[in-house]
C-alpha positions as YAML, in Angstrom:
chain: A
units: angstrom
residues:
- id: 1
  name: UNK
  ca: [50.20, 46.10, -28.96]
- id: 2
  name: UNK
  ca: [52.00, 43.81, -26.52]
- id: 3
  name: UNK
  ca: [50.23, 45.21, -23.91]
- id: 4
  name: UNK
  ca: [46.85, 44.98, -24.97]
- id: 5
  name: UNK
  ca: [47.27, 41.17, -26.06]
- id: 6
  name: UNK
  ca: [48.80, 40.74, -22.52]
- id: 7
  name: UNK
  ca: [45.40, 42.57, -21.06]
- id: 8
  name: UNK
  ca: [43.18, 40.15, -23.59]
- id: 9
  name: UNK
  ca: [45.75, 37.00, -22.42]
- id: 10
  name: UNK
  ca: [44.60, 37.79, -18.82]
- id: 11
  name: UNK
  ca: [40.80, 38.50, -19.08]
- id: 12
  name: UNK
  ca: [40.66, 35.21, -21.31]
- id: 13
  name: UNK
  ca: [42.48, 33.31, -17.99]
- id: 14
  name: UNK
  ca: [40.65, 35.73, -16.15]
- id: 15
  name: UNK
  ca: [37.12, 34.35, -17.17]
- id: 16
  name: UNK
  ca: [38.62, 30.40, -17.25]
- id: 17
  name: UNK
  ca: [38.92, 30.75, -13.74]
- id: 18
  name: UNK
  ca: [35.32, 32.16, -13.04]
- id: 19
  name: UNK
  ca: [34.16, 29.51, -15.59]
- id: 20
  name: UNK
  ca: [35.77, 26.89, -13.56]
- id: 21
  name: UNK
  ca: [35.03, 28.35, -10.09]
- id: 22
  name: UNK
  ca: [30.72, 28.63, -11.63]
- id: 23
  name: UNK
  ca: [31.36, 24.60, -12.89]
- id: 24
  name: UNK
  ca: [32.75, 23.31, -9.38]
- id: 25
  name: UNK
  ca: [29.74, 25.24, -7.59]
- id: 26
  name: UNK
  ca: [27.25, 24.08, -9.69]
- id: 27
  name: UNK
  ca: [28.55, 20.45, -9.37]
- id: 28
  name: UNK
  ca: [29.17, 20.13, -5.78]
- id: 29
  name: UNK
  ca: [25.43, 22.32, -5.07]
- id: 30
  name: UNK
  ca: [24.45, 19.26, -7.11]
- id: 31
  name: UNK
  ca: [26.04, 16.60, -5.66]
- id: 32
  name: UNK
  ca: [25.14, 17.92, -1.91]
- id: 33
  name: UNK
  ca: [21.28, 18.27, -2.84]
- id: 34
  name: UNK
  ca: [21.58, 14.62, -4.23]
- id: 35
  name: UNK
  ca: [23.15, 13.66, -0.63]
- id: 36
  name: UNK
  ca: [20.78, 15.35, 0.44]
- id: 37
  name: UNK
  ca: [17.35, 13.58, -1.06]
- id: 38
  name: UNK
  ca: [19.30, 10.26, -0.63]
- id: 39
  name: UNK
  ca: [19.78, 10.77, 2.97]
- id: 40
  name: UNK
  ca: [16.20, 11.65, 3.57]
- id: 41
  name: UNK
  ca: [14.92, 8.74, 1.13]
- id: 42
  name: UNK
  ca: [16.78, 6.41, 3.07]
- id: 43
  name: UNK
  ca: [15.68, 7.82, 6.34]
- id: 44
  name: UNK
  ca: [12.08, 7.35, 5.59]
- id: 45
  name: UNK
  ca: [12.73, 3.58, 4.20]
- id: 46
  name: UNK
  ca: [14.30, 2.79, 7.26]
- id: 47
  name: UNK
  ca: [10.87, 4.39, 9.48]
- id: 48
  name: UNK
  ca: [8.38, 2.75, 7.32]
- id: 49
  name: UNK
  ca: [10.58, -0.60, 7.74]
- id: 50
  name: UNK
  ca: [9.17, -0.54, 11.37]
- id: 51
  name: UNK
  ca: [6.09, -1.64, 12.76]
- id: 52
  name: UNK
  ca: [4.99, -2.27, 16.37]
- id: 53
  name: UNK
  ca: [3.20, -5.23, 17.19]
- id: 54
  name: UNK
  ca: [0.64, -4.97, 20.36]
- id: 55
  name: UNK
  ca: [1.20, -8.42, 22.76]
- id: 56
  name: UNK
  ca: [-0.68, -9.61, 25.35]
- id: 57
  name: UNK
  ca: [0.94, -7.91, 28.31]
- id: 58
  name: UNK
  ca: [0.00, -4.53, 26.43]
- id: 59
  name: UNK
  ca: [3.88, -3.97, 25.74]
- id: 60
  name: UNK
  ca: [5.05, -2.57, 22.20]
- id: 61
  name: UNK
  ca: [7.88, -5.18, 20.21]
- id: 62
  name: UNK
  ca: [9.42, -3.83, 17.50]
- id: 63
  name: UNK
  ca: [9.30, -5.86, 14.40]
- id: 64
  name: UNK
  ca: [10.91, -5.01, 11.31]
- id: 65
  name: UNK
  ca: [8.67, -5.21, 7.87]
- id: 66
  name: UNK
  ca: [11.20, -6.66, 5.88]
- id: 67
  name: UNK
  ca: [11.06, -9.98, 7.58]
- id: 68
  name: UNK
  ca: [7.16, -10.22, 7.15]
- id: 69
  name: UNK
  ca: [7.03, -13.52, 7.18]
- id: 70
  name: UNK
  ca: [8.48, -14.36, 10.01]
- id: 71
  name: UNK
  ca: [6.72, -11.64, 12.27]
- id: 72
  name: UNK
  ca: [3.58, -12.82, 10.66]
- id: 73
  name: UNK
  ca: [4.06, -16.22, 12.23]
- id: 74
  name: UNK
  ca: [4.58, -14.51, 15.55]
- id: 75
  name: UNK
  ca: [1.56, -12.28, 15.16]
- id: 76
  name: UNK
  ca: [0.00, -15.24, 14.19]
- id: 77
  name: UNK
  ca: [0.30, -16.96, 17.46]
- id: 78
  name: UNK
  ca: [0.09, -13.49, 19.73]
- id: 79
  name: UNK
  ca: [-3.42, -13.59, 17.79]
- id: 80
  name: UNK
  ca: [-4.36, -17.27, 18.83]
- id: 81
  name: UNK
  ca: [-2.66, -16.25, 22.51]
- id: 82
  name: UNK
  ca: [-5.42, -13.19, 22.49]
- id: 83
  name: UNK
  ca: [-8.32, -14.75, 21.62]
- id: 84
  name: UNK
  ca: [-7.87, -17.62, 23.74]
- id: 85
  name: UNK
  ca: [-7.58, -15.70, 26.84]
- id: 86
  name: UNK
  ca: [-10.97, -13.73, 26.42]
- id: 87
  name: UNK
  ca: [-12.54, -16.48, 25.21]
- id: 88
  name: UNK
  ca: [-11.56, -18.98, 27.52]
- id: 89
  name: UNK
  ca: [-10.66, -16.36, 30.43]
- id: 90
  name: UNK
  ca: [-14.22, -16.57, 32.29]
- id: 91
  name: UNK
  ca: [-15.58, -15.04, 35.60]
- id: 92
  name: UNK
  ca: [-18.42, -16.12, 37.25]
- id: 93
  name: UNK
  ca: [-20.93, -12.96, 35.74]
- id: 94
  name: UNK
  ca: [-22.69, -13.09, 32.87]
- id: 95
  name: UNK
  ca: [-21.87, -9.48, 31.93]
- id: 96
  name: UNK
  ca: [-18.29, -10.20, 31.87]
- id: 97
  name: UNK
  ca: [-18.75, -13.67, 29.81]
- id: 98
  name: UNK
  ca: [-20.83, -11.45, 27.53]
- id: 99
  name: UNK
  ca: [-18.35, -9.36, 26.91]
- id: 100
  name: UNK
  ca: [-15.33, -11.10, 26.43]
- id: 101
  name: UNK
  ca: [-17.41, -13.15, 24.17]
- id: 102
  name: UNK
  ca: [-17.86, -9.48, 22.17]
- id: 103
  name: UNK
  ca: [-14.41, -8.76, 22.02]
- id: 104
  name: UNK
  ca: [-13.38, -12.14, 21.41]
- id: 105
  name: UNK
  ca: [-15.72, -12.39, 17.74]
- id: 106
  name: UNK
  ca: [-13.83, -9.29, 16.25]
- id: 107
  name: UNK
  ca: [-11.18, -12.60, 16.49]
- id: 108
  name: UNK
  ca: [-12.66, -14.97, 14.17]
- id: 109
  name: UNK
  ca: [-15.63, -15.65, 11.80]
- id: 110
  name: UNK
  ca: [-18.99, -17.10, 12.68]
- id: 111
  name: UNK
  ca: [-17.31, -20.77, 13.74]
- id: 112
  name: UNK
  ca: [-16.28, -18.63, 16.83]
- id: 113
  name: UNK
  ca: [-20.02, -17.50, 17.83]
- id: 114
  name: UNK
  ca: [-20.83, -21.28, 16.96]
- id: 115
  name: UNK
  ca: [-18.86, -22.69, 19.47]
- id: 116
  name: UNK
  ca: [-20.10, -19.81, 22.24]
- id: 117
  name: UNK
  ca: [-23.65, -20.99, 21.00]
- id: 118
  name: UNK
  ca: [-23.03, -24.37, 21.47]
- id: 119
  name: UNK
  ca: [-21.47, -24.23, 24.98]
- id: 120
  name: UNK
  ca: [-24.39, -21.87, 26.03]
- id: 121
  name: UNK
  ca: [-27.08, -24.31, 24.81]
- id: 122
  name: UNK
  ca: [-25.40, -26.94, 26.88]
- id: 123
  name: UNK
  ca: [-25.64, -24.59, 29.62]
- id: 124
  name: UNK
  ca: [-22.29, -24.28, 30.74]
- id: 125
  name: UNK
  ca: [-22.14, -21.14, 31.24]
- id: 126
  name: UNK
  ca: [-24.91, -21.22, 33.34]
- id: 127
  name: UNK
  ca: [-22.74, -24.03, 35.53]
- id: 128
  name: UNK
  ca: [-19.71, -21.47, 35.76]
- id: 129
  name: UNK
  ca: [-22.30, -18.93, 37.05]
- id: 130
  name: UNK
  ca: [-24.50, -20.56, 39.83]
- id: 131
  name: UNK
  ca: [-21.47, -21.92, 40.83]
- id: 132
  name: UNK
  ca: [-19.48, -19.75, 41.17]
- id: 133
  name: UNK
  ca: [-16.40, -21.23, 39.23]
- id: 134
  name: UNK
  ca: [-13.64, -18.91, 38.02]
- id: 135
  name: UNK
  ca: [-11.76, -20.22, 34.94]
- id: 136
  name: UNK
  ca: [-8.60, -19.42, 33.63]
- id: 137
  name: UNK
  ca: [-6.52, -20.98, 30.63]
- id: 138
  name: UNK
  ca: [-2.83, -21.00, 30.43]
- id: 139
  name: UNK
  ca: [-1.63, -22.09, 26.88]
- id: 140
  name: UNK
  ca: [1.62, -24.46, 26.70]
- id: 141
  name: UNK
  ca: [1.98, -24.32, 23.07]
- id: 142
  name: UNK
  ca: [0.89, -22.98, 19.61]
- id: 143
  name: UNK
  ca: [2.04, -24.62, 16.12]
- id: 144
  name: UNK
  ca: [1.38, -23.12, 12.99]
- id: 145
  name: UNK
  ca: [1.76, -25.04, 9.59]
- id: 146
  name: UNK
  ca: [3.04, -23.24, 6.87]
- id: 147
  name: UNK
  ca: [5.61, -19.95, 6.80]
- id: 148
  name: UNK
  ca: [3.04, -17.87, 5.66]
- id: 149
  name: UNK
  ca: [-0.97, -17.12, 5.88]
- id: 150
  name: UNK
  ca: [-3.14, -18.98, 5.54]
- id: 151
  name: UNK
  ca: [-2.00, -20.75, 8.78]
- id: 152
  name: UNK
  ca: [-3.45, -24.08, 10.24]
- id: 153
  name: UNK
  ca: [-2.51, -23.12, 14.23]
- id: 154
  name: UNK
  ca: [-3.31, -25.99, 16.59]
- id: 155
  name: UNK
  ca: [-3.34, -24.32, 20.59]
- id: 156
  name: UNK
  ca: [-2.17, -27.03, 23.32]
- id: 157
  name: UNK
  ca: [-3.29, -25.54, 26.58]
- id: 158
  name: UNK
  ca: [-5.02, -26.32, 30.17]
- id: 159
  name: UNK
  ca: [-7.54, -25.27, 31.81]
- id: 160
  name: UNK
  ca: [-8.11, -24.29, 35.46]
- id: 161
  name: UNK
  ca: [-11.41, -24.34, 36.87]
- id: 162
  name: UNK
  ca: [-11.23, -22.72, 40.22]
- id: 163
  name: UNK
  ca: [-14.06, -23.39, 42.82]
- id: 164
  name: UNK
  ca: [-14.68, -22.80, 46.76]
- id: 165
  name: UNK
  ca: [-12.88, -25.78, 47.62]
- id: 166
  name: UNK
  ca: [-10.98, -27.21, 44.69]
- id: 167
  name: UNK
  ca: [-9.34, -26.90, 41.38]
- id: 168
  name: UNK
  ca: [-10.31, -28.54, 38.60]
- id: 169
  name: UNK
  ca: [-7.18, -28.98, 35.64]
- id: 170
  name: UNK
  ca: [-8.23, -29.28, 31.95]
- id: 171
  name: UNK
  ca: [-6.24, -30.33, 28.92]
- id: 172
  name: UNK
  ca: [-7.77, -28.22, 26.04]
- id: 173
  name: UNK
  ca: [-6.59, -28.40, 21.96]
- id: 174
  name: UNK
  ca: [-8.60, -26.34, 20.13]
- id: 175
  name: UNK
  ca: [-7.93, -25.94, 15.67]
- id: 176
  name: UNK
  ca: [-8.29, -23.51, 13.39]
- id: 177
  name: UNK
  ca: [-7.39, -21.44, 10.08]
- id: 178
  name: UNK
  ca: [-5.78, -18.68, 9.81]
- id: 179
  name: UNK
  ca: [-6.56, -16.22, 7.28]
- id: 180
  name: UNK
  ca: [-5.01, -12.35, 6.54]
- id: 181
  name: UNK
  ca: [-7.26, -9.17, 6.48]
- id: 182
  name: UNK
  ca: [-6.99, -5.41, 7.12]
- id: 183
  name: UNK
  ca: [-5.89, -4.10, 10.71]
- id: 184
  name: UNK
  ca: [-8.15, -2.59, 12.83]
- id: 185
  name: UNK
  ca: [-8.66, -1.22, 16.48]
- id: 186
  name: UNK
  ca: [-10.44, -4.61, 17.32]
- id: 187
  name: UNK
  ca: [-8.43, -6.78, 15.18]
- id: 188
  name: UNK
  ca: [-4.64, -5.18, 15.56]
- id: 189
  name: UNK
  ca: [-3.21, -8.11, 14.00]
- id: 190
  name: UNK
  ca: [-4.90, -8.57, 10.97]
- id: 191
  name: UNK
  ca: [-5.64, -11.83, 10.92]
- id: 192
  name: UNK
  ca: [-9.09, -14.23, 11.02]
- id: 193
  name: UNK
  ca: [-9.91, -17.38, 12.49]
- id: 194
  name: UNK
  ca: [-11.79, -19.60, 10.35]
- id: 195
  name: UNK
  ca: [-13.29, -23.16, 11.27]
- id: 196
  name: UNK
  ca: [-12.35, -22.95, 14.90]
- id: 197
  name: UNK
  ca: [-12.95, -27.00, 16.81]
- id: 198
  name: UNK
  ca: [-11.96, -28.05, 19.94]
- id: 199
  name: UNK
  ca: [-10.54, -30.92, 19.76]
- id: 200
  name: UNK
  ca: [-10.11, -31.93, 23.32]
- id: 201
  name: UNK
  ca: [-11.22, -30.86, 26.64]
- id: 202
  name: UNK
  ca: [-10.75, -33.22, 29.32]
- id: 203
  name: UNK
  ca: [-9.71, -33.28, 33.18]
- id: 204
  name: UNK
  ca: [-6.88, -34.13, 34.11]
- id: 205
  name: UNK
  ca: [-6.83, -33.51, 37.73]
- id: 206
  name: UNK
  ca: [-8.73, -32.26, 41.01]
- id: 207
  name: UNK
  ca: [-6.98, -30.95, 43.96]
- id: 208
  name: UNK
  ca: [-8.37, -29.65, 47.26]
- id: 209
  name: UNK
  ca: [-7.77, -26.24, 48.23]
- id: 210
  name: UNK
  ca: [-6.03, -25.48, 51.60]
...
């Protein structure tokens, strides 16, 4: 009798122990799936926290998404930086004005095309053509008012208007809005310029060229 109530003592302990042993698997299976998921959620926050921003020079910066304000006020001005240089970036051929025109209207809304309009009606493109005048702009300075879109961005820049035998220097302030819409492979910003004025354009200087 002793014996078999030692034999029922030690399958009781017996199955304790397996019940124990089953508990601590199932828990730590548990808890190493949950590190697991969390490691992987957290991993995919972090990659989606990332965005790359395309600059003028063609280079990839690495912004993070969580400060979206402030990387939207430097894509704001990358934005005004881009379409200033096609627009204002000019070669002597009317293919080339054409088409940095193009590229340029993916930019803005239709006050862009008005300005282009304008200028052509006053036939200065015509002028950069026949004589042969390359012109280049070189901005000095972008402000933006406001942390966030909608932007007012003025652009302080000059302008250089290079001929046979001299340069011509240009202050230019141009003023627009600033509006947010979807990305796109012409617009990788995501931004549009509304109610775009120039505000000055003036010379400031001639030199002769050696």
């Amino acid at each position: 009798m002793q014996t078999n109530f030692r034999y029922l003592t030690n399958l009781e302990s017996s199955f304790r122990l397996i019940r124990f042993v089953a508990i601590a698997v199932i828990v730590l299976s548990v808890a190493f799936a949950a590190g697991i998921a969390w490691w992987a959620f957290d991993t995919v926050n972090k990659s989606r926290e990332k965005i790359y921003v395309l600059d003028g020079s063609k280079s990839l910066t690495l912004a993070l998404a969580q400060d979206m304000n402030v990387n939207r006020s430097a894509e704001a001005k990358d934005h005004i930086r881009a379409f200033h240089r096609l627009f204002f970036n000019l070669d002597p051929d009317e293919t080339v004005i054409d088409s940095h025109v193009h590229e340029a209207a993916y930019y803005g809304d239709a006050s862009v095309m008005r300005l282009y309009s304008d200028l052509r009606e006053k036939g200065y493109f015509s002028q950069l053509i026949q004589g042969n005048v390359i012109q280049k702009v070189e901005i000095d300075s972008i402000t933006l008012t406001g942390s966030q879109s909608p932007f007012t961005a003025r652009t302080y820049a000059r302008q250089l208007l290079v001929r046979a035998n001299t340069i011509t220097t240009r202050r230019l302030v141009t003023e627009c809005n600033l509006i947010d819409i979807d990305r796109s492979d012409n617009n990788s910003h995501g931004f549009m310029i509304e109610r775009l004025k120039v505000l000055e354009n003036r010379d400031l200087e001639t030199i002769t060229r050696d």
